[in-house]
mmCIF file of C-alpha atoms in Angstrom:
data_model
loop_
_atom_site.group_PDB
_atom_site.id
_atom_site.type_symbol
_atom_site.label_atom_id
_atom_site.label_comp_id
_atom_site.label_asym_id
_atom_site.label_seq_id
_atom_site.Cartn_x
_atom_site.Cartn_y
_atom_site.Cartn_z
ATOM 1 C CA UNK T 1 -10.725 -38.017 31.698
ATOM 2 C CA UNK T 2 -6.991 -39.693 32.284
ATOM 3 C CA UNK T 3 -4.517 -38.128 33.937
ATOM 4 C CA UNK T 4 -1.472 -36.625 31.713
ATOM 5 C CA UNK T 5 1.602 -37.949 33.604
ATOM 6 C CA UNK T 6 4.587 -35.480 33.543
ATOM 7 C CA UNK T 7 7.489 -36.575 32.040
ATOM 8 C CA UNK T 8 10.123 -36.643 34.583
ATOM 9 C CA UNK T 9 13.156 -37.829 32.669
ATOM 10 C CA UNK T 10 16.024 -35.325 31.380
ATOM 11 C CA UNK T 11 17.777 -36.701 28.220
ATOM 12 C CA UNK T 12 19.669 -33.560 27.404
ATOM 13 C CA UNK T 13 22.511 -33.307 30.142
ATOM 14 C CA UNK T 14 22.329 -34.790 34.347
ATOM 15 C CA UNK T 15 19.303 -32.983 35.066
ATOM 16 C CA UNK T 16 17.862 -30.107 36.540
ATOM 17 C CA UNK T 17 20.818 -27.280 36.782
ATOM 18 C CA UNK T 18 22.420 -28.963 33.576
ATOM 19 C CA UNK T 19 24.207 -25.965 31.570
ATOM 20 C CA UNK T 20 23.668 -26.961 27.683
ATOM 21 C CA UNK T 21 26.038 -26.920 25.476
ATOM 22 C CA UNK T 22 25.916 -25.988 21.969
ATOM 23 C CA UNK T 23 26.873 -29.791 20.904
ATOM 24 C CA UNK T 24 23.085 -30.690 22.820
ATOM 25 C CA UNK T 25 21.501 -29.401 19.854
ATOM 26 C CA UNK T 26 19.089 -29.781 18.160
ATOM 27 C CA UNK T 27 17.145 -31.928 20.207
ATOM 28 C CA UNK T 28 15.340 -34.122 17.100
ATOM 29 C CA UNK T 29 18.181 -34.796 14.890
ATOM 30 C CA UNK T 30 18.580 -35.843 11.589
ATOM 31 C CA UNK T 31 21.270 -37.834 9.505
ATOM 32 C CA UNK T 32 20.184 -35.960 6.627
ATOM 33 C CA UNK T 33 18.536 -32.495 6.828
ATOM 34 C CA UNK T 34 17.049 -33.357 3.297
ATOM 35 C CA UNK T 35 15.612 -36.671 3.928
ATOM 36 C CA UNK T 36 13.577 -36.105 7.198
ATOM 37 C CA UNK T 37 12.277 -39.600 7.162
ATOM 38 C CA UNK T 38 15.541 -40.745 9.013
ATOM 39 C CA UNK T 39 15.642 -39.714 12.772
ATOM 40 C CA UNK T 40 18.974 -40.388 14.335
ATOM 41 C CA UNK T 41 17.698 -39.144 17.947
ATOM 42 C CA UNK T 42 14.469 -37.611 18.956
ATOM 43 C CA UNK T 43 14.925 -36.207 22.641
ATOM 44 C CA UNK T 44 11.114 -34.342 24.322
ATOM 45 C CA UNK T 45 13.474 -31.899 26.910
ATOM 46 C CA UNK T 46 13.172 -27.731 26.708
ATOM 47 C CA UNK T 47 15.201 -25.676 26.514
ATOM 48 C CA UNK T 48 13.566 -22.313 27.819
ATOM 49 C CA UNK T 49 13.990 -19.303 29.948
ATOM 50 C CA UNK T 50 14.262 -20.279 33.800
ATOM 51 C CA UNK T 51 10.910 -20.690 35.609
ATOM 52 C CA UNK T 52 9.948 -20.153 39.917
ATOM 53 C CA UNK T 53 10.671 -22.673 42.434
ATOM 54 C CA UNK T 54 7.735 -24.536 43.580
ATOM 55 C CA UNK T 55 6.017 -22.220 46.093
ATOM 56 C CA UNK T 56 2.635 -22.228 47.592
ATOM 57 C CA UNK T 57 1.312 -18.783 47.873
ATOM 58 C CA UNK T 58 0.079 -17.192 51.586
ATOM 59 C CA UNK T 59 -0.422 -13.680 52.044
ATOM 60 C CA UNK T 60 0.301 -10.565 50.099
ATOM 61 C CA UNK T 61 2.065 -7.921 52.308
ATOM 62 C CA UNK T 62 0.834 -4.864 52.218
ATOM 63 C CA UNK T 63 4.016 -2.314 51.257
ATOM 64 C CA UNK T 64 6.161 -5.331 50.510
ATOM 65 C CA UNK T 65 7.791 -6.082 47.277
ATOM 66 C CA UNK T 66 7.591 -9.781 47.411
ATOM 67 C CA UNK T 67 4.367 -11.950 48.587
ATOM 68 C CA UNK T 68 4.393 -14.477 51.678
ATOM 69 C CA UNK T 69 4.696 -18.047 50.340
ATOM 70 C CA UNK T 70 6.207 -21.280 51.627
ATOM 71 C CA UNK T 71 8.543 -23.695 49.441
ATOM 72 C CA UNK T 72 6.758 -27.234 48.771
ATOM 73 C CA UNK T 73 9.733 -29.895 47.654
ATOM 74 C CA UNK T 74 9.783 -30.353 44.251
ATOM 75 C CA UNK T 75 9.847 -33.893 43.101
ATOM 76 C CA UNK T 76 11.722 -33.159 39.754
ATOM 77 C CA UNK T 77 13.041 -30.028 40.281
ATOM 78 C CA UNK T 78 15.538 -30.217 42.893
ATOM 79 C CA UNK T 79 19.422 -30.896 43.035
ATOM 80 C CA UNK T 80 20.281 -32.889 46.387
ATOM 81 C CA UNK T 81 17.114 -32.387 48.438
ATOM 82 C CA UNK T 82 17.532 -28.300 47.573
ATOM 83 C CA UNK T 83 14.298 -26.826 44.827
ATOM 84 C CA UNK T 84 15.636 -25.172 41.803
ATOM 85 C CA UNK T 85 14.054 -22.945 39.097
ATOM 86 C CA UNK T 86 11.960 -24.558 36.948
ATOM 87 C CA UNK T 87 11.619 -24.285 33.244
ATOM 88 C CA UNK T 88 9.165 -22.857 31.237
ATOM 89 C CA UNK T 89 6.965 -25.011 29.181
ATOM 90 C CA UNK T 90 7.507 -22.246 25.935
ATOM 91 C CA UNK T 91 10.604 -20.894 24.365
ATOM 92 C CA UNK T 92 11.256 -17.363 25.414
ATOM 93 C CA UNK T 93 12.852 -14.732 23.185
ATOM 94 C CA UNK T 94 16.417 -13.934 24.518
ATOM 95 C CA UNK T 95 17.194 -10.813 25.662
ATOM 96 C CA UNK T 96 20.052 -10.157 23.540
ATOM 97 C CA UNK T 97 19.622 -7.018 20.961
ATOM 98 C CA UNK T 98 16.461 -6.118 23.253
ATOM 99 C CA UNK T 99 17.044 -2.947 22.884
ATOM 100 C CA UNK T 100 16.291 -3.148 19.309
ATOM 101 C CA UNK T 101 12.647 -4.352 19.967
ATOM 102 C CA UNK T 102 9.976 -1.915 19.953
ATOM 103 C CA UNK T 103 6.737 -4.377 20.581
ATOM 104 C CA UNK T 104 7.710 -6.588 23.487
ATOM 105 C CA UNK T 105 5.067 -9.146 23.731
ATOM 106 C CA UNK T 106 5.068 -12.141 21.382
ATOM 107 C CA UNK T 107 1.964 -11.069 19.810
ATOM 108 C CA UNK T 108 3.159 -7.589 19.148
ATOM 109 C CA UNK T 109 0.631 -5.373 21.526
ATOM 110 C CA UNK T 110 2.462 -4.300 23.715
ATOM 111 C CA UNK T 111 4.092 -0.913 22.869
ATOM 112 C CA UNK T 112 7.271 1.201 23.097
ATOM 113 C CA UNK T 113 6.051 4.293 25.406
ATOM 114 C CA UNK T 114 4.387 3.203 28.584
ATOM 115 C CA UNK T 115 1.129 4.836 29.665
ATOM 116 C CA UNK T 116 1.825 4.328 33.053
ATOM 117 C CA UNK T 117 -1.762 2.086 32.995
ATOM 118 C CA UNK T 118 -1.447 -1.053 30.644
ATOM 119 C CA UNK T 119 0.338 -2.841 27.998
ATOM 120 C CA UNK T 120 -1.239 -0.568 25.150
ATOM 121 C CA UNK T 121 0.707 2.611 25.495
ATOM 122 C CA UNK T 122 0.622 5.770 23.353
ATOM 123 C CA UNK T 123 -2.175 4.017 21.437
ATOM 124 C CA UNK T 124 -4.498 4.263 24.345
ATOM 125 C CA UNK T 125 -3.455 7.754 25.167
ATOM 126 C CA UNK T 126 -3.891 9.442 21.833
ATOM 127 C CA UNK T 127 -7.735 7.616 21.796
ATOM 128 C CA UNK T 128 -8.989 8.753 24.644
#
């Protein structure tokens, strides 16, 4: 089985730290919305929610918040020698209007009263 190489070029701005701009979008444009058969640019960059830095993961302290890990350079993800937060490879909702949202997980199971034991809330409660 072959490799997938990782695209390593940014099209949409200078690269990693690059605020976007409303004029970056859409990505895959069109000179005419209504005859998609003409592409005027077609770029493969996404625009997500920010990601980790690349860490390698040690130890979990006991009574700590965070775990023991140590950076590892990032190749792509760095601006002058210094890692930045990567993106994620799916589009997040935005957490504007959250408030509004009852059923937090994409697929809708996760619910709007907490159990205090998993994702399932009042639905587990009132079953068992």
């Amino acid at each position: 089985m072959a490799q997938k190489t990782r695209d390593t070029v940014f099209n949409v701005g200078s690269g990693p730290n690059y605020r976007i701009k409303p004029e970056d979008f859409p990505f895959h444009k069109l000179s005419n919305p209504m005859n998609p058969t003409t592409v005027v640019s077609d770029r493969n960059d996404i625009a997500s929610s920010q990601g980790v830095i690349n860490t390698k993961f040690v130890d979990v302290i006991p009574g700590n918040a965070e775990d023991q890990v140590t950076l590892k350079p990032d190749p792509v993800f760095n601006v002058g020698g210094i890692n930045v937060r990567r993106v994620e490879p799916r589009n997040a909702p935005t957490a504007i209007n959250a408030v509004f949202n009852f059923r937090n997980f994409w697929d809708g199971r996760a619910q709007n009263i907490f159990n205090g034991v998993n994702s399932f809330g009042l639905k587990i409660m009132l079953l068992s």
